Amino acid sequence: MAEKRIVLLLGGNIGVPQDTFEQAEKVINTRVGVVLARSRDHWSPPWGFSDERLFLNRALVLRSGLSASEVLNVCLRIETDLGRVRPADGTVVARPIDIDILAVEGHVIQENALLVPHPRLEQRRFALAPMADIWPSWRHPVTGLTVLELLDNLPA
């Protein structure tokens, strides 16, 4: 596949997320693609479950020749290597790291468990705000809205 820009979102609320993200970014840089930009760090409450610990979120833009499925597989491996354990029943829990593929330049992908752009991107300030730091002109390929417009559409 030709090289394209990919946006990943790193999130975590166990341990020292900044340190975990640095480790993840090194592996991403060598196994997925060259990191072109990183957002500032954004703190947010957990989304979809209750936990007293805030989440740290950071977006990365990288250039990669891997397919979205290959990127997903590498990211899942990185999560496991850095201590993420997924409950067998699928419940959402606190975790040291979560890596989501938010967008793949110019593509809408629907393959098995992989949906890109992320299917709940428009609802998630914690994903849109970091993405706006590094690629504010990105347009959602389905809605046509920029990241900044998507952020403006969220309730305060």
PDB file of C-alpha atoms in Angstrom:
ATOM      1  CA  MET A   1       0.000   0.000   0.000  1.00  0.00           C
ATOM      2  CA  ALA A   2       1.252   3.513  -0.790  1.00  0.00           C
ATOM      3  CA  GLU A   3       2.418   5.620   2.105  1.00  0.00           C
ATOM      4  CA  LYS A   4      -0.272   7.707   3.758  1.00  0.00           C
ATOM      5  CA  ARG A   5      -0.798   9.710   6.916  1.00  0.00           C
ATOM      6  CA  ILE A   6      -2.379   7.877   9.829  1.00  0.00           C
ATOM      7  CA  VAL A   7      -3.650   9.391  13.068  1.00  0.00           C
ATOM      8  CA  LEU A   8      -3.315   7.296  16.218  1.00  0.00           C
ATOM      9  CA  LEU A   9      -4.670   8.176  19.643  1.00  0.00           C
ATOM     10  CA  LEU A  10      -2.789   6.982  22.711  1.00  0.00           C
ATOM     11  CA  GLY A  11      -4.754   6.889  25.945  1.00  0.00           C
ATOM     12  CA  GLY A  12      -4.088   5.533  29.411  1.00  0.00           C
ATOM     13  CA  ASN A  13      -4.859   6.011  33.085  1.00  0.00           C
ATOM     14  CA  ILE A  14      -2.756   3.419  34.948  1.00  0.00           C
ATOM     15  CA  GLY A  15       0.857   3.938  35.958  1.00  0.00           C
ATOM     16  CA  VAL A  16       2.670   6.893  34.407  1.00  0.00           C
ATOM     17  CA  PRO A  17       0.990   7.308  31.013  1.00  0.00           C
ATOM     18  CA  GLN A  18       3.631   9.747  29.735  1.00  0.00           C
ATOM     19  CA  ASP A  19       6.340   7.104  30.193  1.00  0.00           C
ATOM     20  CA  THR A  20       4.173   4.398  28.629  1.00  0.00           C
ATOM     21  CA  PHE A  21       3.427   6.661  25.655  1.00  0.00           C
ATOM     22  CA  GLU A  22       7.146   7.348  25.133  1.00  0.00           C
ATOM     23  CA  GLN A  23       7.821   3.604  24.999  1.00  0.00           C
ATOM     24  CA  ALA A  24       4.912   3.075  22.602  1.00  0.00           C
ATOM     25  CA  GLU A  25       5.998   5.928  20.348  1.00  0.00           C
ATOM     26  CA  LYS A  26       9.491   4.445  19.971  1.00  0.00           C
ATOM     27  CA  VAL A  27       8.021   1.130  18.811  1.00  0.00           C
ATOM     28  CA  ILE A  28       5.489   2.859  16.542  1.00  0.00           C
ATOM     29  CA  ASN A  29       8.326   4.852  14.976  1.00  0.00           C
ATOM     30  CA  THR A  30      10.257   1.675  14.135  1.00  0.00           C
ATOM     31  CA  ARG A  31       7.472  -0.822  13.366  1.00  0.00           C
ATOM     32  CA  VAL A  32       4.577   1.237  11.980  1.00  0.00           C
ATOM     33  CA  GLY A  33       5.878   4.453  10.461  1.00  0.00           C
ATOM     34  CA  VAL A  34       7.688   7.698  11.042  1.00  0.00           C
ATOM     35  CA  VAL A  35       5.962   9.930  13.578  1.00  0.00           C
ATOM     36  CA  LEU A  36       5.529  13.328  11.920  1.00  0.00           C
ATOM     37  CA  ALA A  37       3.802  15.173  14.758  1.00  0.00           C
ATOM     38  CA  ARG A  38       2.487  14.643  18.261  1.00  0.00           C
ATOM     39  CA  SER A  39      -0.186  16.583  20.078  1.00  0.00           C
ATOM     40  CA  ARG A  40       0.187  18.152  23.446  1.00  0.00           C
ATOM     41  CA  ASP A  41      -1.080  15.974  26.275  1.00  0.00           C
ATOM     42  CA  HIS A  42      -4.783  16.204  27.119  1.00  0.00           C
ATOM     43  CA  TRP A  43      -6.313  14.958  30.385  1.00  0.00           C
ATOM     44  CA  SER A  44      -9.938  13.813  30.441  1.00  0.00           C
ATOM     45  CA  PRO A  45     -12.325  11.781  32.582  1.00  0.00           C
ATOM     46  CA  PRO A  46     -12.931   8.144  31.594  1.00  0.00           C
ATOM     47  CA  TRP A  47     -15.482   7.681  28.815  1.00  0.00           C
ATOM     48  CA  GLY A  48     -17.835   4.711  28.886  1.00  0.00           C
ATOM     49  CA  PHE A  49     -17.026   3.560  32.429  1.00  0.00           C
ATOM     50  CA  SER A  50     -16.392   4.931  35.917  1.00  0.00           C
ATOM     51  CA  ASP A  51     -12.931   5.332  37.390  1.00  0.00           C
ATOM     52  CA  GLU A  52     -11.459   8.007  39.637  1.00  0.00           C
ATOM     53  CA  ARG A  53      -8.275   8.249  37.556  1.00  0.00           C
ATOM     54  CA  LEU A  54      -8.166  10.679  34.647  1.00  0.00           C
ATOM     55  CA  PHE A  55      -6.998   9.550  31.223  1.00  0.00           C
ATOM     56  CA  LEU A  56      -4.061  11.074  29.435  1.00  0.00           C
ATOM     57  CA  ASN A  57      -4.600  11.316  25.674  1.00  0.00           C
ATOM     58  CA  ARG A  58      -2.052  12.101  22.959  1.00  0.00           C
ATOM     59  CA  ALA A  59      -2.483  11.972  19.186  1.00  0.00           C
ATOM     60  CA  LEU A  60       0.240  11.093  16.702  1.00  0.00           C
ATOM     61  CA  VAL A  61       0.354  11.658  12.958  1.00  0.00           C
ATOM     62  CA  LEU A  62       2.636   9.239  11.188  1.00  0.00           C
ATOM     63  CA  ARG A  63       3.480   8.266   7.648  1.00  0.00           C
ATOM     64  CA  SER A  64       3.234   4.548   6.949  1.00  0.00           C
ATOM     65  CA  GLY A  65       3.161   2.118   4.071  1.00  0.00           C
ATOM     66  CA  LEU A  66       1.404  -0.523   6.182  1.00  0.00           C
ATOM     67  CA  SER A  67      -2.241  -1.394   5.665  1.00  0.00           C
ATOM     68  CA  ALA A  68      -4.678  -0.337   8.376  1.00  0.00           C
ATOM     69  CA  SER A  69      -5.007  -3.990   9.439  1.00  0.00           C
ATOM     70  CA  GLU A  70      -1.242  -4.283   9.798  1.00  0.00           C
ATOM     71  CA  VAL A  71      -1.150  -1.070  11.841  1.00  0.00           C
ATOM     72  CA  LEU A  72      -3.917  -2.412  14.078  1.00  0.00           C
ATOM     73  CA  ASN A  73      -2.064  -5.688  14.657  1.00  0.00           C
ATOM     74  CA  VAL A  74       1.161  -3.898  15.603  1.00  0.00           C
ATOM     75  CA  CYS A  75      -0.728  -1.523  17.918  1.00  0.00           C
ATOM     76  CA  LEU A  76      -2.506  -4.398  19.666  1.00  0.00           C
ATOM     77  CA  ARG A  77       0.873  -6.070  20.211  1.00  0.00           C
ATOM     78  CA  ILE A  78       2.329  -2.845  21.629  1.00  0.00           C
ATOM     79  CA  GLU A  79      -0.615  -2.561  24.023  1.00  0.00           C
ATOM     80  CA  THR A  80      -0.066  -6.123  25.254  1.00  0.00           C
ATOM     81  CA  ASP A  81       3.700  -5.653  25.570  1.00  0.00           C
ATOM     82  CA  LEU A  82       3.116  -2.517  27.663  1.00  0.00           C
ATOM     83  CA  GLY A  83       0.783  -4.270  30.087  1.00  0.00           C
ATOM     84  CA  ARG A  84      -2.721  -3.911  28.703  1.00  0.00           C
ATOM     85  CA  VAL A  85      -5.012  -6.795  29.606  1.00  0.00           C
ATOM     86  CA  ARG A  86      -8.399  -6.953  27.876  1.00  0.00           C
ATOM     87  CA  PRO A  87     -11.160  -8.528  29.979  1.00  0.00           C
ATOM     88  CA  ALA A  88     -12.606 -11.642  28.323  1.00  0.00           C
ATOM     89  CA  ASP A  89     -16.139 -10.280  28.703  1.00  0.00           C
ATOM     90  CA  GLY A  90     -15.268  -7.130  26.726  1.00  0.00           C
ATOM     91  CA  THR A  91     -15.931  -4.673  29.534  1.00  0.00           C
ATOM     92  CA  VAL A  92     -14.132  -1.345  29.398  1.00  0.00           C
ATOM     93  CA  VAL A  93     -11.660  -0.916  32.256  1.00  0.00           C
ATOM     94  CA  ALA A  94      -8.755   1.273  33.334  1.00  0.00           C
ATOM     95  CA  ARG A  95      -5.604   0.512  31.371  1.00  0.00           C
ATOM     96  CA  PRO A  96      -1.968   1.557  30.992  1.00  0.00           C
ATOM     97  CA  ILE A  97      -2.387   2.139  27.262  1.00  0.00           C
ATOM     98  CA  ASP A  98      -4.958   2.073  24.517  1.00  0.00           C
ATOM     99  CA  ILE A  99      -4.037   2.812  20.907  1.00  0.00           C
ATOM    100  CA  ASP A 100      -6.843   3.688  18.504  1.00  0.00           C
ATOM    101  CA  ILE A 101      -6.605   4.335  14.782  1.00  0.00           C
ATOM    102  CA  LEU A 102      -8.586   7.546  14.389  1.00  0.00           C
ATOM    103  CA  ALA A 103      -8.025   8.171  10.677  1.00  0.00           C
ATOM    104  CA  VAL A 104      -6.170   6.965   7.594  1.00  0.00           C
ATOM    105  CA  GLU A 105      -5.609   9.689   5.019  1.00  0.00           C
ATOM    106  CA  GLY A 106      -8.190   9.507   2.249  1.00  0.00           C
ATOM    107  CA  HIS A 107      -9.707   6.205   3.353  1.00  0.00           C
ATOM    108  CA  VAL A 108     -12.883   4.818   4.862  1.00  0.00           C
ATOM    109  CA  ILE A 109     -12.161   1.287   6.085  1.00  0.00           C
ATOM    110  CA  GLN A 110     -14.672  -1.346   7.169  1.00  0.00           C
ATOM    111  CA  GLU A 111     -12.880  -4.642   7.746  1.00  0.00           C
ATOM    112  CA  ASN A 112     -14.077  -7.044  10.428  1.00  0.00           C
ATOM    113  CA  ALA A 113     -13.354  -5.287  13.743  1.00  0.00           C
ATOM    114  CA  LEU A 114     -11.578  -2.346  12.090  1.00  0.00           C
ATOM    115  CA  LEU A 115     -13.619   0.749  11.296  1.00  0.00           C
ATOM    116  CA  VAL A 116     -11.791   3.906  10.200  1.00  0.00           C
ATOM    117  CA  PRO A 117     -12.405   6.746  10.809  1.00  0.00           C
ATOM    118  CA  HIS A 118     -13.044   5.630  14.357  1.00  0.00           C
ATOM    119  CA  PRO A 119     -16.831   5.108  14.546  1.00  0.00           C
ATOM    120  CA  ARG A 120     -17.299   7.300  17.629  1.00  0.00           C
ATOM    121  CA  LEU A 121     -14.752   9.968  16.731  1.00  0.00           C
ATOM    122  CA  GLU A 122     -17.381  12.712  16.353  1.00  0.00           C
ATOM    123  CA  GLN A 123     -18.590  12.082  19.941  1.00  0.00           C
ATOM    124  CA  ARG A 124     -15.205  12.141  21.631  1.00  0.00           C
ATOM    125  CA  ARG A 125     -13.686  15.455  22.639  1.00  0.00           C
ATOM    126  CA  PHE A 126     -10.770  13.505  24.168  1.00  0.00           C
ATOM    127  CA  ALA A 127      -9.882  12.267  20.659  1.00  0.00           C
ATOM    128  CA  LEU A 128     -10.786  15.338  18.602  1.00  0.00           C
ATOM    129  CA  ALA A 129      -8.891  17.871  20.743  1.00  0.00           C
ATOM    130  CA  PRO A 130      -5.501  16.113  20.424  1.00  0.00           C
ATOM    131  CA  MET A 131      -6.146  15.492  16.723  1.00  0.00           C
ATOM    132  CA  ALA A 132      -6.905  19.197  16.233  1.00  0.00           C
ATOM    133  CA  ASP A 133      -3.471  20.021  17.680  1.00  0.00           C
ATOM    134  CA  ILE A 134      -1.678  18.167  14.895  1.00  0.00           C
ATOM    135  CA  TRP A 135      -4.008  18.047  11.869  1.00  0.00           C
ATOM    136  CA  PRO A 136      -6.741  20.693  12.220  1.00  0.00           C
ATOM    137  CA  SER A 137      -7.502  20.671   8.490  1.00  0.00           C
ATOM    138  CA  TRP A 138      -8.285  16.930   8.353  1.00  0.00           C
ATOM    139  CA  ARG A 139     -11.776  16.347   6.959  1.00  0.00           C
ATOM    140  CA  HIS A 140     -13.940  13.439   7.974  1.00  0.00           C
ATOM    141  CA  PRO A 141     -14.344  11.473   4.721  1.00  0.00           C
ATOM    142  CA  VAL A 142     -18.036  10.754   5.399  1.00  0.00           C
ATOM    143  CA  THR A 143     -19.318  14.006   6.930  1.00  0.00           C
ATOM    144  CA  GLY A 144     -16.880  16.357   5.194  1.00  0.00           C
ATOM    145  CA  LEU A 145     -16.379  18.272   8.445  1.00  0.00           C
ATOM    146  CA  THR A 146     -12.949  19.300   9.697  1.00  0.00           C
ATOM    147  CA  VAL A 147     -11.690  18.305  13.121  1.00  0.00           C
ATOM    148  CA  LEU A 148     -12.332  21.854  14.324  1.00  0.00           C
ATOM    149  CA  GLU A 149     -15.919  21.757  13.031  1.00  0.00           C
ATOM    150  CA  LEU A 150     -16.481  18.394  14.721  1.00  0.00           C
ATOM    151  CA  LEU A 151     -15.194  19.872  17.994  1.00  0.00           C
ATOM    152  CA  ASP A 152     -17.504  22.877  17.619  1.00  0.00           C
ATOM    153  CA  ASN A 153     -20.474  20.513  17.185  1.00  0.00           C
ATOM    154  CA  LEU A 154     -19.895  18.835  20.571  1.00  0.00           C
ATOM    155  CA  PRO A 155     -21.919  19.975  23.580  1.00  0.00           C
ATOM    156  CA  ALA A 156     -19.992  22.192  25.983  1.00  0.00           C
TER     157      ALA A 156
END
